[in-house]
Amino acid sequence: MEIKINAPTPVVSVKPIVLSAPGRGEDLLVKVSAPTIGSELPIILFAHGFGSSLDGYGPLADFWAAHGFVVIQPTHLDSRTVGLPQDDPRKPRLWRFRVEDMKRILDQLDLIESAVPGLSGRLDRSRIAAVGHSFGGQTAGNLLGLQVLDPETKKGEDLSDSRVKAGVLLATAGKGGANLTPFAVENFPFLNPSFANMTKPTLVIVGDQDNSPLTVRGPEWMTDPYFLSPGDKSLLTLFGAEHSLGGIAGYEVKETTDENPERVALIQRVTWAYLRHALDIEHDNWSAVQQTLSESANPLGRIESK
């Protein structure tokens, strides 16, 4: 059974779209990529990994846009392009500013839509997904119900958003506390998530060779968002993949330690099929993806669901 992916269409990208962000210290810069044809287009809100920007993740954003999604990419405050000094008072709340960035985009969809030539009237605002890689996975997860626990009170705050219907978390951190290395505890105290309330449909994607310097548990740490969350979830485990999952962070970027175009192509198709399924657009391709992987003689990964 083959994955019946539609032919790619031309894409228009506009950047930067500037959103006023009082209290943030910097305007929020956003890139939008959209197909030039089609209507009732579903939306992907994408959160980049630590240090990246709206210019990253071309292999994913370009593919999704060419196959029917409108992709919106903010530059978060931790981006190297922003260059916050080490002693910046906003640093302890970087994780929170990221979530606020995502909500600000949803609040200002009218402005964003009008800033892209030919896009007006073509968005399906009932079908919005949150997707993120690495630190961006935690950001997207917050919109899906993940809660960051206060290190002292051990309590979290519900920052989920009813406008977001589903998500994909790529190489996303697991539980904090004793799971973290001393380096992570010192530098990333906000890596303390609870997945108990992350109820929305989510695809978790991990690499089985993703040996993060942030955890003492090895690659299986990244499966926590799947195993520790309730409800409709799927897990794609990629064989041989490290943190960049074959090269999703950009074309020929230096942080890709496991360059593998076949792996990136699989992620493109699996995420496309999953989001069309989770947003109730169509379901056949998600079934086909799962069947194709299960029947392959030399699979690049495996999918499990609960």
Coordinates of C-alpha atoms in Angstrom, one line a residue:
M1 CA 0.0 0.0 0.0
E2 CA 1.7 3.2 -1.2
I3 CA 1.5 6.7 0.4
K4 CA -0.7 8.7 -2.0
I5 CA 1.0 12.1 -1.5
N6 CA -0.3 14.9 -3.7
A7 CA 2.0 16.6 -6.2
P8 CA 3.9 19.6 -4.8
T9 CA 2.6 23.0 -5.7
P10 CA 4.5 26.3 -5.9
V11 CA 5.0 28.0 -2.5
V12 CA 5.1 31.7 -1.5
S13 CA 7.1 32.6 1.6
V14 CA 7.0 36.0 3.3
K15 CA 9.4 37.2 6.0
P16 CA 9.7 38.9 8.3
I17 CA 6.1 39.7 9.3
V18 CA 6.5 41.9 12.3
L19 CA 4.1 41.4 15.2
S20 CA 4.0 43.9 18.1
A21 CA 4.9 42.2 21.3
P22 CA 4.6 44.5 24.4
G23 CA 6.5 43.2 27.4
R24 CA 8.7 40.9 25.3
G25 CA 11.4 43.5 24.7
E26 CA 11.6 42.7 20.9
D27 CA 9.0 42.6 18.2
L28 CA 8.0 39.1 17.2
L29 CA 9.3 38.2 13.7
V30 CA 7.4 35.5 11.8
K31 CA 7.9 33.7 8.5
V32 CA 4.9 32.3 6.6
S33 CA 5.1 29.7 3.8
A34 CA 1.9 28.8 1.9
P35 CA 0.9 27.0 -1.3
T36 CA -0.1 29.4 -4.0
I37 CA -3.3 27.4 -4.8
G38 CA -6.0 25.8 -2.7
S39 CA -8.5 26.8 -0.1
E40 CA -9.4 25.8 3.5
L41 CA -5.7 25.4 4.2
P42 CA -4.8 23.8 7.5
I43 CA -2.1 25.6 9.6
I44 CA 1.1 24.4 11.2
L45 CA 2.6 26.5 13.9
F46 CA 6.3 25.6 14.1
A47 CA 8.6 26.1 17.1
H48 CA 12.3 25.9 16.3
G49 CA 15.0 24.3 18.5
F50 CA 17.1 26.3 20.9
G51 CA 19.2 29.0 19.0
S52 CA 17.6 28.5 15.6
S53 CA 15.2 31.0 13.9
L54 CA 12.4 31.5 11.4
D55 CA 14.9 30.6 8.7
G56 CA 15.5 27.1 9.9
Y57 CA 13.8 23.8 9.2
G58 CA 13.4 24.3 5.4
P59 CA 13.2 20.6 4.7
L60 CA 10.0 20.4 6.7
A61 CA 8.4 23.8 6.2
D62 CA 9.0 23.7 2.4
F63 CA 7.5 20.2 2.1
W64 CA 4.5 20.9 4.2
A65 CA 3.7 24.1 2.4
A66 CA 4.2 22.5 -1.0
H67 CA 1.7 19.8 0.1
G68 CA -1.2 21.9 1.3
F69 CA -0.3 23.4 4.7
V70 CA 0.3 27.0 5.7
V71 CA 3.4 27.0 7.9
I72 CA 4.0 29.8 10.4
Q73 CA 7.5 30.0 12.0
P74 CA 8.4 32.6 14.7
T75 CA 11.9 33.5 15.8
H76 CA 11.9 32.9 19.6
L77 CA 14.1 35.0 22.0
D78 CA 16.7 32.3 22.4
S79 CA 17.6 32.5 18.7
R80 CA 21.2 33.2 17.9
T81 CA 19.9 36.0 15.6
V82 CA 18.5 37.8 18.6
G83 CA 21.7 37.5 20.6
L84 CA 20.4 38.0 24.2
P85 CA 23.3 38.6 26.6
Q86 CA 24.1 35.9 29.2
D87 CA 22.7 38.1 32.1
D88 CA 19.5 39.1 30.3
P89 CA 16.7 39.0 32.9
R90 CA 14.4 37.3 30.4
K91 CA 16.5 34.2 30.2
P92 CA 14.8 32.2 33.1
R93 CA 11.5 32.7 31.3
L94 CA 12.6 31.9 27.8
W95 CA 10.3 28.8 27.7
R96 CA 7.3 31.0 28.7
F97 CA 8.1 33.7 26.1
R98 CA 8.1 30.9 23.5
V99 CA 4.6 29.8 24.4
E100 CA 3.4 33.4 24.4
D101 CA 4.9 33.8 20.9
M102 CA 2.8 31.0 19.7
K103 CA -0.4 32.4 21.2
R104 CA 0.4 35.8 19.9
I105 CA 0.5 34.4 16.4
L106 CA -2.9 32.7 16.9
D107 CA -4.3 36.0 18.2
Q108 CA -3.0 37.9 15.2
L109 CA -3.9 35.5 12.3
D110 CA -5.8 38.3 10.6
L111 CA -2.7 40.5 10.3
I112 CA -0.6 37.5 9.2
E113 CA -3.1 36.4 6.6
S114 CA -3.3 39.9 5.1
A115 CA 0.5 40.2 5.0
V116 CA 0.9 37.3 2.6
P117 CA -0.1 38.1 -1.0
G118 CA -3.0 35.9 -2.1
L119 CA -3.6 34.2 1.2
S120 CA -6.7 36.1 2.4
G121 CA -9.7 33.9 2.9
R122 CA -7.8 30.6 2.3
L123 CA -7.0 29.6 5.9
D124 CA -8.9 26.8 7.8
R125 CA -8.7 28.1 11.4
S126 CA -10.5 25.1 12.7
R127 CA -7.5 22.9 11.8
I128 CA -4.4 24.2 13.5
A129 CA -1.5 22.0 14.6
A130 CA 1.6 22.8 16.8
V131 CA 4.9 21.2 15.8
G132 CA 8.3 21.7 17.4
H133 CA 11.8 20.2 17.4
S134 CA 13.9 19.8 20.6
F135 CA 13.2 22.8 22.9
G136 CA 10.5 23.7 20.3
G137 CA 8.9 20.4 21.1
Q138 CA 8.3 21.5 24.7
T139 CA 6.9 24.8 23.3
A140 CA 4.5 23.0 21.0
G141 CA 3.7 20.6 23.8
N142 CA 2.6 23.4 26.1
L143 CA -0.2 24.2 23.6
L144 CA -1.2 20.5 23.7
G145 CA -1.4 20.3 27.5
L146 CA 2.2 19.7 28.6
Q147 CA 2.9 21.6 31.8
V148 CA 6.3 22.9 33.0
L149 CA 6.5 22.2 36.7
D150 CA 7.8 24.9 39.1
P151 CA 11.0 23.4 40.6
E152 CA 9.9 24.5 44.1
T153 CA 6.2 24.0 44.2
K154 CA 6.2 21.1 41.7
K155 CA 3.0 22.6 40.3
G156 CA 2.4 23.4 36.6
E157 CA 0.2 25.9 34.8
D158 CA -2.2 25.0 32.0
L159 CA -1.0 26.9 29.0
S160 CA -2.9 24.7 26.4
D161 CA -4.8 26.4 23.7
S162 CA -8.2 25.2 22.4
R163 CA -7.4 26.5 18.9
V164 CA -4.7 23.9 18.6
K165 CA -6.1 20.5 17.7
A166 CA -3.1 18.2 17.4
G167 CA 0.7 18.2 17.3
V168 CA 4.0 16.6 16.4
L169 CA 6.9 16.6 18.9
L170 CA 10.3 15.9 17.3
A171 CA 13.2 14.9 19.6
T172 CA 11.6 16.5 22.6
A173 CA 12.9 16.4 26.2
G174 CA 11.4 13.9 28.7
K175 CA 11.0 14.3 32.5
G176 CA 13.2 16.5 34.6
G177 CA 14.6 16.0 38.1
A178 CA 16.8 13.0 38.5
N179 CA 16.6 12.3 34.7
L180 CA 18.8 15.4 34.0
T181 CA 22.6 15.8 33.9
P182 CA 24.2 18.4 36.1
F183 CA 24.7 20.5 32.9
A184 CA 21.0 20.4 32.2
V185 CA 20.0 21.3 35.8
E186 CA 22.3 24.3 35.7
N187 CA 21.5 25.6 32.3
F188 CA 18.0 24.5 31.6
P189 CA 16.0 24.5 34.8
F190 CA 12.8 24.7 32.9
L191 CA 13.3 21.2 31.5
N192 CA 10.8 19.9 34.1
P193 CA 7.7 18.9 32.1
S194 CA 4.7 16.9 33.1
F195 CA 2.8 15.1 30.4
A196 CA -0.1 14.0 32.6
N197 CA -2.4 16.6 31.0
M198 CA -1.2 16.5 27.4
T199 CA -4.4 15.0 26.1
K200 CA -4.5 16.2 22.5
P201 CA -3.6 13.9 19.6
T202 CA 0.2 13.9 19.2
L203 CA 2.8 12.2 17.1
V204 CA 6.1 11.8 19.0
I205 CA 9.2 11.3 16.8
V206 CA 12.5 10.1 18.4
G207 CA 15.9 8.8 17.2
D208 CA 17.2 5.7 18.8
Q209 CA 20.8 7.1 18.8
D210 CA 19.8 10.5 20.2
N211 CA 22.3 10.6 23.1
S212 CA 21.5 14.0 24.6
P213 CA 23.9 15.8 27.0
L214 CA 20.8 16.8 28.9
T215 CA 19.9 13.4 30.3
V216 CA 21.4 10.4 32.1
R217 CA 18.9 8.0 30.5
G218 CA 20.0 8.0 26.9
P219 CA 17.7 8.1 23.8
E220 CA 14.7 6.5 25.5
W221 CA 14.3 9.8 27.5
M222 CA 12.8 11.3 24.4
T223 CA 10.0 8.7 24.4
D224 CA 8.5 10.2 27.7
P225 CA 6.1 12.5 25.8
Y226 CA 4.5 9.4 24.3
F227 CA 4.6 6.9 27.2
L228 CA 3.7 9.4 30.0
S229 CA 0.8 11.3 28.3
P230 CA -2.8 10.1 28.1
G231 CA -5.0 9.7 25.1
D232 CA -4.5 9.4 21.4
K233 CA -0.7 9.2 20.7
S234 CA 1.6 7.7 18.2
L235 CA 5.4 7.2 18.4
L236 CA 7.8 7.0 15.4
T237 CA 11.2 5.6 16.4
L238 CA 13.8 6.2 13.7
F239 CA 16.6 3.7 13.5
G240 CA 20.1 5.2 13.7
A241 CA 18.8 8.7 14.0
E242 CA 20.5 11.3 16.2
H243 CA 19.2 14.7 17.4
S244 CA 18.8 16.3 14.0
L245 CA 16.8 13.2 12.8
G246 CA 18.7 13.0 9.6
G247 CA 18.8 16.8 8.8
I248 CA 15.4 18.4 9.5
A249 CA 17.0 21.5 11.0
G250 CA 18.0 22.9 7.6
Y251 CA 19.7 22.2 4.4
E252 CA 23.4 21.3 5.0
V253 CA 23.5 22.7 8.5
K254 CA 26.5 21.9 10.5
E255 CA 24.6 20.6 13.6
T256 CA 23.4 17.6 11.5
T257 CA 25.5 14.8 12.7
D258 CA 23.5 12.0 11.0
E259 CA 22.8 13.3 7.5
N260 CA 20.3 11.0 5.9
P261 CA 18.0 12.3 3.1
E262 CA 15.9 9.1 3.2
R263 CA 15.2 9.6 6.9
V264 CA 14.2 13.2 6.3
A265 CA 11.9 12.2 3.4
L266 CA 10.2 9.6 5.7
I267 CA 9.7 12.3 8.4
Q268 CA 8.2 14.6 5.8
R269 CA 5.7 12.0 4.6
V270 CA 4.8 10.6 8.1
T271 CA 4.2 14.0 9.6
W272 CA 2.1 15.1 6.5
A273 CA 0.0 11.9 6.7
Y274 CA -0.4 12.1 10.5
L275 CA -1.5 15.7 10.6
R276 CA -4.0 15.2 7.9
H277 CA -5.3 12.3 10.0
A278 CA -5.3 14.1 13.3
L279 CA -6.9 17.2 11.9
D280 CA -9.6 15.0 10.3
I281 CA -8.8 15.9 6.7
E282 CA -8.4 12.3 5.5
H283 CA -7.2 9.0 7.1
D284 CA -6.1 6.7 4.3
N285 CA -2.5 8.0 4.1
W286 CA -1.9 7.6 7.8
S287 CA -3.0 4.0 7.6
A288 CA -0.8 3.5 4.5
V289 CA 2.2 5.0 6.3
Q290 CA 1.9 2.6 9.2
Q291 CA 1.3 -0.4 6.8
T292 CA 4.3 0.5 4.6
L293 CA 6.7 0.7 7.5
S294 CA 5.4 -2.5 9.1
E295 CA 5.8 -4.4 5.8
S296 CA 9.1 -3.0 4.7
A297 CA 12.1 -5.4 4.5
N298 CA 14.5 -2.8 5.7
P299 CA 12.4 -0.2 7.5
L300 CA 13.9 3.2 8.6
G301 CA 11.8 3.1 11.7
R302 CA 8.7 1.8 13.4
I303 CA 5.4 3.3 14.4
E304 CA 3.4 2.3 17.5
S305 CA 0.1 3.9 18.7
K306 CA -2.1 3.9 21.8

